[in-house]
Every structure is written in structure tokens, then in C-alpha cells.
JSON list of C-alpha atoms in Angstrom, two decimals:
[
{"chain": "A", "resi": 1, "resn": "MET", "atom": "CA", "xyz": [0.00, 0.00, 0.00]},
{"chain": "A", "resi": 2, "resn": "ASN", "atom": "CA", "xyz": [1.57, 3.28, -1.14]},
{"chain": "A", "resi": 3, "resn": "GLU", "atom": "CA", "xyz": [-1.23, 5.65, -0.17]},
{"chain": "A", "resi": 4, "resn": "PHE", "atom": "CA", "xyz": [-0.47, 8.41, 2.30]},
{"chain": "A", "resi": 5, "resn": "GLY", "atom": "CA", "xyz": [-2.81, 8.97, 5.21]},
{"chain": "A", "resi": 6, "resn": "ILE", "atom": "CA", "xyz": [-1.50, 12.26, 6.60]},
{"chain": "A", "resi": 7, "resn": "LEU", "atom": "CA", "xyz": [0.83, 13.71, 4.00]},
{"chain": "A", "resi": 8, "resn": "THR", "atom": "CA", "xyz": [-1.86, 13.49, 1.37]},
{"chain": "A", "resi": 9, "resn": "ASN", "atom": "CA", "xyz": [-0.83, 16.41, -0.81]},
{"chain": "A", "resi": 10, "resn": "ARG", "atom": "CA", "xyz": [2.08, 18.62, -1.82]},
{"chain": "A", "resi": 11, "resn": "LYS", "atom": "CA", "xyz": [1.22, 21.38, 0.69]},
{"chain": "A", "resi": 12, "resn": "ARG", "atom": "CA", "xyz": [1.19, 19.03, 3.69]},
{"chain": "A", "resi": 13, "resn": "ALA", "atom": "CA", "xyz": [4.44, 17.43, 2.58]},
{"chain": "A", "resi": 14, "resn": "LEU", "atom": "CA", "xyz": [6.06, 20.87, 2.25]},
{"chain": "A", "resi": 15, "resn": "ILE", "atom": "CA", "xyz": [4.88, 21.92, 5.72]},
{"chain": "A", "resi": 16, "resn": "ALA", "atom": "CA", "xyz": [6.23, 18.69, 7.24]},
{"chain": "A", "resi": 17, "resn": "LEU", "atom": "CA", "xyz": [9.55, 19.16, 5.43]},
{"chain": "A", "resi": 18, "resn": "ALA", "atom": "CA", "xyz": [9.82, 22.77, 6.61]},
{"chain": "A", "resi": 19, "resn": "HIS", "atom": "CA", "xyz": [9.22, 21.69, 10.21]},
{"chain": "A", "resi": 20, "resn": "SER", "atom": "CA", "xyz": [11.90, 19.02, 9.91]},
{"chain": "A", "resi": 21, "resn": "LEU", "atom": "CA", "xyz": [14.39, 21.55, 8.55]},
{"chain": "A", "resi": 22, "resn": "VAL", "atom": "CA", "xyz": [13.68, 24.01, 11.37]},
{"chain": "A", "resi": 23, "resn": "PHE", "atom": "CA", "xyz": [14.07, 21.34, 14.02]},
{"chain": "A", "resi": 24, "resn": "LEU", "atom": "CA", "xyz": [17.24, 20.08, 12.37]},
{"chain": "A", "resi": 25, "resn": "GLY", "atom": "CA", "xyz": [18.62, 23.61, 12.70]},
{"chain": "A", "resi": 26, "resn": "ILE", "atom": "CA", "xyz": [17.63, 23.65, 16.38]},
{"chain": "A", "resi": 27, "resn": "ALA", "atom": "CA", "xyz": [19.26, 20.24, 16.90]},
{"chain": "A", "resi": 28, "resn": "MET", "atom": "CA", "xyz": [22.45, 21.45, 15.18]},
{"chain": "A", "resi": 29, "resn": "HIS", "atom": "CA", "xyz": [22.45, 24.45, 17.52]},
{"chain": "A", "resi": 30, "resn": "GLY", "atom": "CA", "xyz": [22.33, 21.96, 20.41]},
{"chain": "A", "resi": 31, "resn": "PHE", "atom": "CA", "xyz": [25.94, 21.04, 19.71]},
{"chain": "A", "resi": 32, "resn": "THR", "atom": "CA", "xyz": [27.06, 24.53, 20.81]},
{"chain": "A", "resi": 33, "resn": "SER", "atom": "CA", "xyz": [24.97, 24.55, 23.98]},
{"chain": "A", "resi": 34, "resn": "PRO", "atom": "CA", "xyz": [25.59, 21.47, 26.15]},
{"chain": "A", "resi": 35, "resn": "LYS", "atom": "CA", "xyz": [22.79, 20.35, 28.46]},
{"chain": "A", "resi": 36, "resn": "ALA", "atom": "CA", "xyz": [23.44, 19.60, 32.11]},
{"chain": "A", "resi": 37, "resn": "GLY", "atom": "CA", "xyz": [20.11, 17.85, 32.56]},
{"chain": "A", "resi": 38, "resn": "VAL", "atom": "CA", "xyz": [17.30, 18.46, 34.99]},
{"chain": "A", "resi": 39, "resn": "LEU", "atom": "CA", "xyz": [18.29, 15.51, 37.17]},
{"chain": "A", "resi": 40, "resn": "LEU", "atom": "CA", "xyz": [21.70, 17.06, 37.85]},
{"chain": "A", "resi": 41, "resn": "GLN", "atom": "CA", "xyz": [20.44, 20.63, 38.29]},
{"chain": "A", "resi": 42, "resn": "GLY", "atom": "CA", "xyz": [17.23, 19.81, 40.09]},
{"chain": "A", "resi": 43, "resn": "PHE", "atom": "CA", "xyz": [13.76, 20.90, 39.07]},
{"chain": "A", "resi": 44, "resn": "GLY", "atom": "CA", "xyz": [14.37, 24.58, 39.85]},
{"chain": "A", "resi": 45, "resn": "ALA", "atom": "CA", "xyz": [14.73, 25.73, 36.25]},
{"chain": "A", "resi": 46, "resn": "THR", "atom": "CA", "xyz": [11.30, 26.67, 34.92]},
{"chain": "A", "resi": 47, "resn": "ALA", "atom": "CA", "xyz": [12.58, 26.80, 31.33]},
{"chain": "A", "resi": 48, "resn": "ASP", "atom": "CA", "xyz": [13.71, 23.17, 31.52]},
{"chain": "A", "resi": 49, "resn": "ILE", "atom": "CA", "xyz": [10.34, 22.04, 32.87]},
{"chain": "A", "resi": 50, "resn": "ILE", "atom": "CA", "xyz": [8.56, 23.88, 30.04]},
{"chain": "A", "resi": 51, "resn": "LEU", "atom": "CA", "xyz": [10.97, 22.31, 27.53]},
{"chain": "A", "resi": 52, "resn": "ILE", "atom": "CA", "xyz": [10.26, 18.84, 28.97]},
{"chain": "A", "resi": 53, "resn": "LEU", "atom": "CA", "xyz": [6.50, 19.43, 28.63]},
{"chain": "A", "resi": 54, "resn": "ILE", "atom": "CA", "xyz": [6.95, 20.60, 25.02]},
{"chain": "A", "resi": 55, "resn": "TYR", "atom": "CA", "xyz": [9.04, 17.54, 24.18]},
{"chain": "A", "resi": 56, "resn": "LEU", "atom": "CA", "xyz": [6.47, 15.25, 25.82]},
{"chain": "A", "resi": 57, "resn": "VAL", "atom": "CA", "xyz": [3.61, 16.76, 23.81]},
{"chain": "A", "resi": 58, "resn": "VAL", "atom": "CA", "xyz": [5.55, 16.76, 20.52]},
{"chain": "A", "resi": 59, "resn": "ALA", "atom": "CA", "xyz": [6.86, 13.20, 20.97]},
{"chain": "A", "resi": 60, "resn": "SER", "atom": "CA", "xyz": [3.37, 11.97, 21.89]},
{"chain": "A", "resi": 61, "resn": "ILE", "atom": "CA", "xyz": [1.74, 13.60, 18.87]},
{"chain": "A", "resi": 62, "resn": "LEU", "atom": "CA", "xyz": [4.44, 12.26, 16.54]},
{"chain": "A", "resi": 63, "resn": "ALA", "atom": "CA", "xyz": [4.05, 8.76, 18.01]},
{"chain": "A", "resi": 64, "resn": "TRP", "atom": "CA", "xyz": [0.31, 9.01, 17.39]},
{"chain": "A", "resi": 65, "resn": "LEU", "atom": "CA", "xyz": [1.02, 10.09, 13.78]},
{"chain": "A", "resi": 66, "resn": "VAL", "atom": "CA", "xyz": [3.17, 6.97, 13.38]},
{"chain": "A", "resi": 67, "resn": "SER", "atom": "CA", "xyz": [0.23, 4.85, 14.46]},
{"chain": "A", "resi": 68, "resn": "VAL", "atom": "CA", "xyz": [-2.23, 6.45, 12.02]},
{"chain": "A", "resi": 69, "resn": "SER", "atom": "CA", "xyz": [0.14, 6.59, 9.04]},
{"chain": "A", "resi": 70, "resn": "ARG", "atom": "CA", "xyz": [-0.80, 4.37, 6.13]},
{"chain": "A", "resi": 71, "resn": "CYS", "atom": "CA", "xyz": [2.23, 3.70, 3.98]},
{"chain": "A", "resi": 72, "resn": "ALA", "atom": "CA", "xyz": [5.75, 2.74, 5.05]},
{"chain": "A", "resi": 73, "resn": "LYS", "atom": "CA", "xyz": [7.41, 5.98, 3.87]},
{"chain": "A", "resi": 74, "resn": "GLU", "atom": "CA", "xyz": [5.05, 8.09, 5.92]},
{"chain": "A", "resi": 75, "resn": "ARG", "atom": "CA", "xyz": [5.35, 5.83, 8.96]},
{"chain": "A", "resi": 76, "resn": "VAL", "atom": "CA", "xyz": [9.17, 5.89, 8.84]},
{"chain": "A", "resi": 77, "resn": "TYR", "atom": "CA", "xyz": [9.17, 9.68, 8.39]},
{"chain": "A", "resi": 78, "resn": "PHE", "atom": "CA", "xyz": [7.07, 10.25, 11.52]},
{"chain": "A", "resi": 79, "resn": "ALA", "atom": "CA", "xyz": [9.01, 7.58, 13.44]},
{"chain": "A", "resi": 80, "resn": "LEU", "atom": "CA", "xyz": [12.27, 9.41, 12.69]},
{"chain": "A", "resi": 81, "resn": "CYS", "atom": "CA", "xyz": [10.75, 12.68, 13.89]},
{"chain": "A", "resi": 82, "resn": "ALA", "atom": "CA", "xyz": [9.29, 11.03, 17.02]},
{"chain": "A", "resi": 83, "resn": "SER", "atom": "CA", "xyz": [12.60, 9.39, 17.93]},
{"chain": "A", "resi": 84, "resn": "SER", "atom": "CA", "xyz": [14.39, 12.70, 17.48]},
{"chain": "A", "resi": 85, "resn": "ALA", "atom": "CA", "xyz": [11.94, 14.41, 19.84]},
{"chain": "A", "resi": 86, "resn": "THR", "atom": "CA", "xyz": [12.37, 11.56, 22.33]},
{"chain": "A", "resi": 87, "resn": "PHE", "atom": "CA", "xyz": [16.16, 11.94, 22.25]},
{"chain": "A", "resi": 88, "resn": "GLY", "atom": "CA", "xyz": [15.68, 15.68, 22.85]},
{"chain": "A", "resi": 89, "resn": "LEU", "atom": "CA", "xyz": [13.48, 14.86, 25.84]},
{"chain": "A", "resi": 90, "resn": "LEU", "atom": "CA", "xyz": [16.01, 12.41, 27.27]},
{"chain": "A", "resi": 91, "resn": "ARG", "atom": "CA", "xyz": [18.82, 14.89, 26.71]},
{"chain": "A", "resi": 92, "resn": "THR", "atom": "CA", "xyz": [16.88, 17.58, 28.60]},
{"chain": "A", "resi": 93, "resn": "ILE", "atom": "CA", "xyz": [16.14, 15.24, 31.51]},
{"chain": "A", "resi": 94, "resn": "PHE", "atom": "CA", "xyz": [19.45, 13.41, 31.86]},
{"chain": "A", "resi": 95, "resn": "GLY", "atom": "CA", "xyz": [21.94, 15.78, 30.22]},
{"chain": "A", "resi": 96, "resn": "ASP", "atom": "CA", "xyz": [24.75, 15.24, 27.76]},
{"chain": "A", "resi": 97, "resn": "ALA", "atom": "CA", "xyz": [27.06, 13.63, 30.32]},
{"chain": "A", "resi": 98, "resn": "ALA", "atom": "CA", "xyz": [24.63, 10.76, 30.98]},
{"chain": "A", "resi": 99, "resn": "LEU", "atom": "CA", "xyz": [23.56, 10.31, 27.33]},
{"chain": "A", "resi": 100, "resn": "PRO", "atom": "CA", "xyz": [26.39, 11.61, 25.12]},
{"chain": "A", "resi": 101, "resn": "ALA", "atom": "CA", "xyz": [24.98, 9.95, 22.00]},
{"chain": "A", "resi": 102, "resn": "ALA", "atom": "CA", "xyz": [21.57, 11.65, 22.31]},
{"chain": "A", "resi": 103, "resn": "GLN", "atom": "CA", "xyz": [22.53, 14.86, 20.53]},
{"chain": "A", "resi": 104, "resn": "TYR", "atom": "CA", "xyz": [24.19, 12.91, 17.70]},
{"chain": "A", "resi": 105, "resn": "LEU", "atom": "CA", "xyz": [21.26, 10.53, 17.31]},
{"chain": "A", "resi": 106, "resn": "ARG", "atom": "CA", "xyz": [18.85, 13.45, 17.29]},
{"chain": "A", "resi": 107, "resn": "VAL", "atom": "CA", "xyz": [20.70, 15.09, 14.39]},
{"chain": "A", "resi": 108, "resn": "ILE", "atom": "CA", "xyz": [20.99, 11.79, 12.52]},
{"chain": "A", "resi": 109, "resn": "MET", "atom": "CA", "xyz": [17.26, 11.09, 12.91]},
{"chain": "A", "resi": 110, "resn": "LEU", "atom": "CA", "xyz": [16.29, 14.58, 11.75]},
{"chain": "A", "resi": 111, "resn": "THR", "atom": "CA", "xyz": [18.71, 14.51, 8.83]},
{"chain": "A", "resi": 112, "resn": "SER", "atom": "CA", "xyz": [17.18, 11.21, 7.75]},
{"chain": "A", "resi": 113, "resn": "ALA", "atom": "CA", "xyz": [13.69, 12.69, 8.18]},
{"chain": "A", "resi": 114, "resn": "VAL", "atom": "CA", "xyz": [14.63, 15.67, 5.99]},
{"chain": "A", "resi": 115, "resn": "VAL", "atom": "CA", "xyz": [15.94, 13.38, 3.24]},
{"chain": "A", "resi": 116, "resn": "LEU", "atom": "CA", "xyz": [12.83, 11.19, 3.39]},
{"chain": "A", "resi": 117, "resn": "GLY", "atom": "CA", "xyz": [10.56, 14.25, 3.64]},
{"chain": "A", "resi": 118, "resn": "ALA", "atom": "CA", "xyz": [12.18, 15.68, 0.51]},
{"chain": "A", "resi": 119, "resn": "ARG", "atom": "CA", "xyz": [11.54, 12.40, -1.33]},
{"chain": "A", "resi": 120, "resn": "ILE", "atom": "CA", "xyz": [7.92, 12.43, -0.20]},
{"chain": "A", "resi": 121, "resn": "PHE", "atom": "CA", "xyz": [7.56, 16.05, -1.32]},
{"chain": "A", "resi": 122, "resn": "ARG", "atom": "CA", "xyz": [9.12, 15.24, -4.69]},
{"chain": "A", "resi": 123, "resn": "SER", "atom": "CA", "xyz": [6.67, 12.38, -5.15]},
{"chain": "A", "resi": 124, "resn": "PHE", "atom": "CA", "xyz": [3.88, 14.99, -5.23]},
{"chain": "A", "resi": 125, "resn": "SER", "atom": "CA", "xyz": [5.84, 17.20, -7.61]},
{"chain": "A", "resi": 126, "resn": "ARG", "atom": "CA", "xyz": [6.16, 14.65, -10.39]},
{"chain": "A", "resi": 127, "resn": "PRO", "atom": "CA", "xyz": [3.72, 14.95, -13.27]},
{"chain": "A", "resi": 128, "resn": "VAL", "atom": "CA", "xyz": [1.26, 12.13, -13.60]},
{"chain": "A", "resi": 129, "resn": "THR", "atom": "CA", "xyz": [1.74, 10.16, -16.78]},
{"chain": "A", "resi": 130, "resn": "GLU", "atom": "CA", "xyz": [-1.13, 8.34, -18.39]},
{"chain": "A", "resi": 131, "resn": "ASN", "atom": "CA", "xyz": [-0.81, 5.16, -20.35]},
{"chain": "A", "resi": 132, "resn": "VAL", "atom": "CA", "xyz": [-2.68, 5.69, -23.56]},
{"chain": "A", "resi": 133, "resn": "LEU", "atom": "CA", "xyz": [-2.98, 2.83, -26.01]},
{"chain": "A", "resi": 134, "resn": "SER", "atom": "CA", "xyz": [-2.49, 3.79, -29.63]},
{"chain": "A", "resi": 135, "resn": "ASP", "atom": "CA", "xyz": [-4.50, 2.15, -32.40]}
]
């Protein structure tokens, strides 16, 4: 089955790709700002608690999108995005010292999502060819 359930048209695919690119930029910025983690700092930082709540909501929504996706490309795309958000959540909670691979995995997952998202977008950009039988 190659029918999309969520990314059903070119506009939706472009919006998803744009989001992936923005979050890839944010993830790349994460290399310059190491995270200490909430468990090491304590729960005093309000910004970290808000960031944890944002990651929880985003990861939950993306996991739900994985479950309602129809075709494999779409499911893999949302799974890559969901795993990236989950690594961001874990990085915020535990910090870079406890999970040094989290920031790398986050960038790898988002880079893969951008590549796949571009392929999905291009699939809507191709002209439809019709098979016409000549007499």
C-alpha cells in the first residue's frame, strides 16, 4: 500500500519538510549549547520544565502520527521525527554527560527525516503520466 494517510498532498508534505528543517537547525544548535540535565540541576529551572513538557507533547503527537500513518514511507518519516523528539526529551532530563549519544542521534534522525521528507515532497511534484494505447 503506497497511499499516504496524513501527507496526502504537496502542501502538507512541504509543511512537514519545513518543520523538519527548522528542528534540524535547532538540533544542530544543540551542539554549541551542552545540556546539564534536569536531574543534575534539580527541578528549579522553569525553562527546563517547560521544555520537557513541550518535548512530551511533541513526541506523543508524533508517536500518534506513526500509528495512524498508512504507507511505510510516511510511517518511517514520523518515526524518525518522534525518535528525534524523544532523544531531545532524554537529553533535557538526563543531560549530555549521561547520554552523550543523544545529541548525535537526534541530528541523525532529523537529517534522515529531511531526506525522506524531501523524497515524499518530490513524489507529489512529479507529473502524472497516463498510459494511452495507440490504435
